[in-house]
Amino acid sequence: MSRIRAIVMLSLFYLGLTANLQPANILAGVLIAVGVSFMIPIPPQRLQLRQLPTAIWALLRYTIILILDLIKSGVQVARILVNPELSIKPGIIAFEMGHKSEINAALDAHAITLAPGELVVEMTPDCVDFTHFLDVTHSAESLHAVRTMRKDMLDKIFPDS
């Protein structure tokens, strides 16, 4: 059942990206979704309706916070580019993510990598990631609070992952 759900979601995602509802494109989207669903392991998950409102609220908050983080870090990088005399201290910070699942760890790392000036360099099997920051002094201050909040939201969106 979880594989069928994944195929439907991937197909809808593909159709949303292509914005083409021609029968050949729909068939291509379904075939791609079937192929992808067999390439990645899909853990069985039970849909729990009582957790759905919490998951939707967490997803909405996660999306808004991610957009605000992107804007904030984009402005910081733009300030550095406009004023090259700004003193920055690039560096790498190791951070224990503490996620229970690979999907939550991957989504957390992806959110970091999306932000300008930040890049996940490596993730270890025991959920420690090494992140490069354009300015370590500013990033280290808020890193723990942001990562903890993101972890809590991802655990609510994917509770049993």
Tab-separated table of C-alpha atoms in Angstrom:
chain	number	residue	atom	x	y	z
A	1	MET	CA	0.000	0.000	0.000
A	2	SER	CA	2.835	2.422	0.784
A	3	ARG	CA	4.387	1.745	-2.631
A	4	ILE	CA	1.112	2.629	-4.361
A	5	ARG	CA	0.888	5.812	-2.288
A	6	ALA	CA	4.461	6.680	-3.278
A	7	ILE	CA	3.715	6.057	-6.964
A	8	VAL	CA	0.637	8.276	-6.835
A	9	MET	CA	2.507	11.065	-5.011
A	10	LEU	CA	5.516	10.893	-7.343
A	11	SER	CA	3.244	10.893	-10.395
A	12	LEU	CA	1.358	13.938	-9.145
A	13	PHE	CA	4.643	15.666	-8.356
A	14	TYR	CA	5.922	14.931	-11.869
A	15	LEU	CA	2.718	16.215	-13.456
A	16	GLY	CA	2.878	19.337	-11.313
A	17	LEU	CA	6.438	20.020	-12.440
A	18	THR	CA	5.771	19.423	-16.121
A	19	ALA	CA	2.319	21.104	-16.183
A	20	ASN	CA	1.417	18.850	-19.097
A	21	LEU	CA	-1.660	16.645	-18.891
A	22	GLN	CA	-1.253	14.959	-22.255
A	23	PRO	CA	-1.905	11.192	-22.039
A	24	ALA	CA	1.664	10.392	-23.106
A	25	ASN	CA	3.053	12.662	-20.349
A	26	ILE	CA	0.756	11.119	-17.735
A	27	LEU	CA	1.954	7.656	-18.781
A	28	ALA	CA	5.582	8.829	-18.661
A	29	GLY	CA	5.040	10.253	-15.167
A	30	VAL	CA	3.522	7.007	-13.912
A	31	LEU	CA	6.342	4.942	-15.440
A	32	ILE	CA	8.983	7.207	-13.918
A	33	ALA	CA	7.218	7.031	-10.544
A	34	VAL	CA	7.073	3.223	-10.708
A	35	GLY	CA	10.768	3.079	-11.580
A	36	VAL	CA	11.742	5.445	-8.771
A	37	SER	CA	9.557	3.617	-6.243
A	38	PHE	CA	11.420	0.379	-6.946
A	39	MET	CA	14.853	2.050	-6.758
A	40	ILE	CA	14.400	3.528	-3.295
A	41	PRO	CA	13.380	1.583	-0.199
A	42	ILE	CA	9.957	2.633	1.010
A	43	PRO	CA	9.326	1.721	4.634
A	44	PRO	CA	5.754	0.686	5.383
A	45	GLN	CA	3.821	3.446	7.090
A	46	ARG	CA	0.335	3.471	8.465
A	47	LEU	CA	-1.705	6.566	7.762
A	48	GLN	CA	-2.919	7.877	11.107
A	49	LEU	CA	-5.693	10.390	10.607
A	50	ARG	CA	-5.404	11.812	14.118
A	51	GLN	CA	-1.809	12.898	13.372
A	52	LEU	CA	-2.708	14.436	10.008
A	53	PRO	CA	-3.618	17.946	11.305
A	54	THR	CA	-0.375	18.090	13.312
A	55	ALA	CA	1.644	16.943	10.292
A	56	ILE	CA	-0.024	19.471	7.970
A	57	TRP	CA	0.547	22.313	10.449
A	58	ALA	CA	4.198	21.273	10.879
A	59	LEU	CA	4.635	21.098	7.088
A	60	LEU	CA	3.185	24.590	6.684
A	61	ARG	CA	5.439	25.979	9.429
A	62	TYR	CA	8.455	24.130	7.994
A	63	THR	CA	7.821	25.605	4.531
A	64	ILE	CA	7.388	29.158	5.829
A	65	ILE	CA	10.490	28.958	8.030
A	66	LEU	CA	12.510	27.488	5.150
A	67	ILE	CA	11.452	30.359	2.854
A	68	LEU	CA	12.328	32.939	5.516
A	69	ASP	CA	15.724	31.278	6.089
A	70	LEU	CA	16.417	31.379	2.350
A	71	ILE	CA	15.591	35.078	2.175
A	72	LYS	CA	17.639	35.891	5.296
A	73	SER	CA	20.719	33.995	4.145
A	74	GLY	CA	20.369	35.444	0.628
A	75	VAL	CA	20.453	38.956	2.088
A	76	GLN	CA	23.520	38.062	4.179
A	77	VAL	CA	25.375	36.739	1.127
A	78	ALA	CA	24.346	39.819	-0.885
A	79	ARG	CA	25.748	42.066	1.882
A	80	ILE	CA	29.045	40.202	1.696
A	81	LEU	CA	29.172	40.553	-2.082
A	82	VAL	CA	28.295	44.258	-2.061
A	83	ASN	CA	30.709	45.064	0.754
A	84	PRO	CA	33.763	42.819	0.322
A	85	GLU	CA	35.467	44.562	3.264
A	86	LEU	CA	33.023	42.828	5.619
A	87	SER	CA	35.015	40.488	7.813
A	88	ILE	CA	33.832	36.914	7.408
A	89	LYS	CA	35.174	33.734	8.909
A	90	PRO	CA	34.312	30.715	6.768
A	91	GLY	CA	34.460	27.352	8.429
A	92	ILE	CA	32.908	23.960	9.047
A	93	ILE	CA	30.749	23.029	12.029
A	94	ALA	CA	29.978	19.438	13.061
A	95	PHE	CA	26.450	18.975	14.323
A	96	GLU	CA	24.676	15.943	15.785
A	97	MET	CA	21.342	15.820	13.969
A	98	GLY	CA	19.643	13.179	16.101
A	99	HIS	CA	17.095	12.153	13.478
A	100	LYS	CA	15.479	8.733	13.740
A	101	SER	CA	15.208	8.243	10.004
A	102	GLU	CA	17.269	8.804	6.902
A	103	ILE	CA	14.507	10.797	5.194
A	104	ASN	CA	14.372	13.334	8.024
A	105	ALA	CA	18.168	13.640	8.056
A	106	ALA	CA	18.228	14.070	4.267
A	107	LEU	CA	15.491	16.724	4.318
A	108	ASP	CA	17.277	18.587	7.099
A	109	ALA	CA	20.554	18.521	5.169
A	110	HIS	CA	18.734	19.612	2.006
A	111	ALA	CA	17.204	22.592	3.813
A	112	ILE	CA	20.672	23.677	4.906
A	113	THR	CA	22.154	23.260	1.453
A	114	LEU	CA	19.397	25.382	-0.109
A	115	ALA	CA	20.443	28.410	1.907
A	116	PRO	CA	23.094	30.564	0.225
A	117	GLY	CA	26.405	30.458	2.059
A	118	GLU	CA	25.729	27.073	3.670
A	119	LEU	CA	26.579	23.615	2.382
A	120	VAL	CA	26.467	20.179	3.961
A	121	VAL	CA	29.873	18.711	3.195
A	122	GLU	CA	29.421	15.265	4.717
A	123	MET	CA	26.903	13.205	6.668
A	124	THR	CA	28.101	10.302	8.761
A	125	PRO	CA	26.047	7.122	9.324
A	126	ASP	CA	25.535	8.078	12.971
A	127	CYS	CA	23.711	11.301	11.918
A	128	VAL	CA	26.508	13.825	12.363
A	129	ASP	CA	26.769	16.312	9.562
A	130	PHE	CA	29.601	18.645	8.715
A	131	THR	CA	28.293	21.929	7.362
A	132	HIS	CA	30.370	24.661	5.730
A	133	PHE	CA	29.273	28.206	6.523
A	134	LEU	CA	30.353	31.364	4.775
A	135	ASP	CA	30.472	33.119	8.144
A	136	VAL	CA	30.795	30.747	11.085
A	137	THR	CA	30.487	33.459	13.752
A	138	HIS	CA	26.907	34.386	12.795
A	139	SER	CA	25.828	30.877	11.850
A	140	ALA	CA	27.075	29.136	14.982
A	141	GLU	CA	24.932	31.374	17.193
A	142	SER	CA	21.586	30.329	15.734
A	143	LEU	CA	22.492	26.887	14.392
A	144	HIS	CA	21.381	24.826	17.379
A	145	ALA	CA	17.984	26.523	17.802
A	146	VAL	CA	17.148	26.353	14.093
A	147	ARG	CA	18.235	22.724	13.759
A	148	THR	CA	16.262	21.680	16.850
A	149	MET	CA	13.135	23.424	15.572
A	150	ARG	CA	13.563	21.866	12.111
A	151	LYS	CA	14.072	18.408	13.659
A	152	ASP	CA	10.895	18.737	15.733
A	153	MET	CA	8.861	19.777	12.692
A	154	LEU	CA	10.244	16.952	10.530
A	155	ASP	CA	9.488	14.444	13.280
A	156	LYS	CA	5.874	15.661	13.266
A	157	ILE	CA	5.617	15.543	9.464
A	158	PHE	CA	7.137	12.041	9.247
A	159	PRO	CA	6.418	10.615	12.729
A	160	ASP	CA	7.200	6.934	12.173
A	161	SER	CA	9.918	7.266	9.555
